[in-house]
mmCIF file of C-alpha atoms in Angstrom:
data_model
loop_
_atom_site.group_PDB
_atom_site.id
_atom_site.type_symbol
_atom_site.label_atom_id
_atom_site.label_comp_id
_atom_site.label_asym_id
_atom_site.label_seq_id
_atom_site.Cartn_x
_atom_site.Cartn_y
_atom_site.Cartn_z
ATOM 1 C CA ASP A 1 7.954 -9.532 -12.121
ATOM 2 C CA LEU A 2 7.357 -13.095 -12.066
ATOM 3 C CA GLU A 3 6.268 -13.025 -8.559
ATOM 4 C CA LEU A 4 2.608 -14.455 -8.204
ATOM 5 C CA VAL A 5 0.383 -12.979 -5.855
ATOM 6 C CA THR A 6 -2.464 -15.480 -4.330
ATOM 7 C CA ILE A 7 -5.352 -14.797 -3.116
ATOM 8 C CA ILE A 8 -5.806 -15.613 0.735
ATOM 9 C CA GLU A 9 -9.095 -17.158 0.472
ATOM 10 C CA ASP A 10 -8.993 -17.667 4.765
ATOM 11 C CA VAL A 11 -10.632 -15.053 6.785
ATOM 12 C CA LYS A 12 -8.466 -15.090 10.342
ATOM 13 C CA LEU A 13 -5.159 -15.838 7.873
ATOM 14 C CA LYS A 14 -5.581 -12.549 5.748
ATOM 15 C CA ALA A 15 -6.925 -10.327 8.436
ATOM 16 C CA GLU A 16 -3.417 -11.582 10.279
ATOM 17 C CA LEU A 17 -1.091 -11.210 7.452
ATOM 18 C CA CYS A 18 -2.558 -7.350 6.953
ATOM 19 C CA ASP A 19 -1.770 -6.175 10.506
ATOM 20 C CA PHE A 20 1.689 -7.504 10.166
ATOM 21 C CA ALA A 21 1.494 -5.634 6.705
ATOM 22 C CA ASN A 22 0.182 -2.506 8.909
ATOM 23 C CA THR A 23 2.807 -3.244 11.730
ATOM 24 C CA ALA A 24 5.601 -3.554 9.930
ATOM 25 C CA PHE A 25 4.584 0.046 7.404
ATOM 26 C CA LYS A 26 4.170 1.830 10.941
ATOM 27 C CA ALA A 27 7.207 0.280 12.838
ATOM 28 C CA LEU A 28 9.132 1.834 8.778
ATOM 29 C CA LYS A 29 7.285 4.887 9.574
ATOM 30 C CA GLY A 30 5.343 4.504 6.174
ATOM 31 C CA ARG A 31 3.502 7.081 4.537
ATOM 32 C CA ASP A 32 0.832 6.934 1.951
ATOM 33 C CA TYR A 33 1.310 3.189 0.090
ATOM 34 C CA ALA A 34 4.206 0.658 0.301
ATOM 35 C CA ARG A 35 4.023 -3.333 -0.939
ATOM 36 C CA ILE A 36 5.264 -5.482 2.067
ATOM 37 C CA ASP A 37 6.587 -8.525 1.183
ATOM 38 C CA ILE A 38 6.046 -11.622 3.706
ATOM 39 C CA ARG A 39 6.721 -15.276 3.388
ATOM 40 C CA MET A 40 5.134 -17.784 5.059
ATOM 41 C CA ASP A 41 7.462 -21.333 6.110
ATOM 42 C CA ALA A 42 6.603 -24.400 6.640
ATOM 43 C CA VAL A 43 4.590 -24.138 9.727
ATOM 44 C CA GLY A 44 2.210 -21.288 8.986
ATOM 45 C CA HIS A 45 4.697 -18.742 10.410
ATOM 46 C CA ALA A 46 4.964 -14.843 8.771
ATOM 47 C CA ASN A 47 8.654 -13.370 8.240
ATOM 48 C CA PHE A 48 9.184 -9.787 6.634
ATOM 49 C CA LEU A 49 11.205 -9.819 3.776
ATOM 50 C CA GLU A 50 10.998 -6.253 2.561
ATOM 51 C CA VAL A 51 9.515 -3.133 2.202
ATOM 52 C CA ASN A 52 9.471 -1.133 -1.206
ATOM 53 C CA PHE A 53 7.829 2.505 -0.273
ATOM 54 C CA MET A 54 7.630 3.192 -4.142
ATOM 55 C CA PRO A 55 6.500 0.431 -5.344
ATOM 56 C CA ALA A 56 5.651 0.397 -9.741
ATOM 57 C CA PRO A 57 1.874 0.920 -10.060
ATOM 58 C CA GLY A 58 1.892 -1.006 -13.864
ATOM 59 C CA SER A 59 3.813 -3.865 -12.397
ATOM 60 C CA ARG A 60 1.761 -6.681 -12.110
ATOM 61 C CA TYR A 61 2.501 -7.974 -8.361
ATOM 62 C CA PHE A 62 1.795 -4.761 -6.534
ATOM 63 C CA ALA A 63 -1.471 -3.813 -9.323
ATOM 64 C CA GLY A 64 -2.509 -7.725 -8.774
ATOM 65 C CA ALA A 65 -2.087 -7.599 -4.540
ATOM 66 C CA PHE A 66 -4.051 -4.309 -4.289
ATOM 67 C CA LEU A 67 -7.072 -5.287 -6.527
ATOM 68 C CA ALA A 68 -7.165 -8.643 -5.190
ATOM 69 C CA ASN A 69 -7.079 -7.040 -1.186
ATOM 70 C CA ARG A 70 -9.519 -3.950 -2.861
ATOM 71 C CA ASN A 71 -11.169 -5.888 -5.273
ATOM 72 C CA THR A 72 -11.345 -2.575 -7.591
ATOM 73 C CA SER A 73 -10.378 -1.947 -10.916
ATOM 74 C CA TYR A 74 -6.830 -1.208 -12.370
ATOM 75 C CA ALA A 75 -8.244 3.036 -12.717
ATOM 76 C CA ALA A 76 -8.805 2.949 -9.140
ATOM 77 C CA LEU A 77 -5.529 1.859 -7.958
ATOM 78 C CA LEU A 78 -4.667 5.396 -9.768
ATOM 79 C CA LEU A 79 -7.134 7.354 -8.781
ATOM 80 C CA ASP A 80 -6.259 6.430 -5.137
ATOM 81 C CA MET A 81 -2.329 7.443 -5.649
ATOM 82 C CA VAL A 82 -3.183 10.267 -7.224
ATOM 83 C CA GLY A 83 -5.086 11.119 -4.534
ATOM 84 C CA LEU A 84 -2.279 10.823 -1.690
#
């Protein structure tokens, strides 16, 4: 659990990465939620690393990414998951 969550300030890049992740999620027939791991190369191309359809909600990485992208609370993350 040593990964770091990077908040992407560039609105265009964030939209492109979200679209990339959503496309991967749908292509893999995801349902509800997952963690999509993406790594940018030296020239800025997004590369799919893996999908985790059962990310641990208590991990710093998954919860941190969720909270950064939704600008919400950890309680809201758990309520969203329970609601699914």
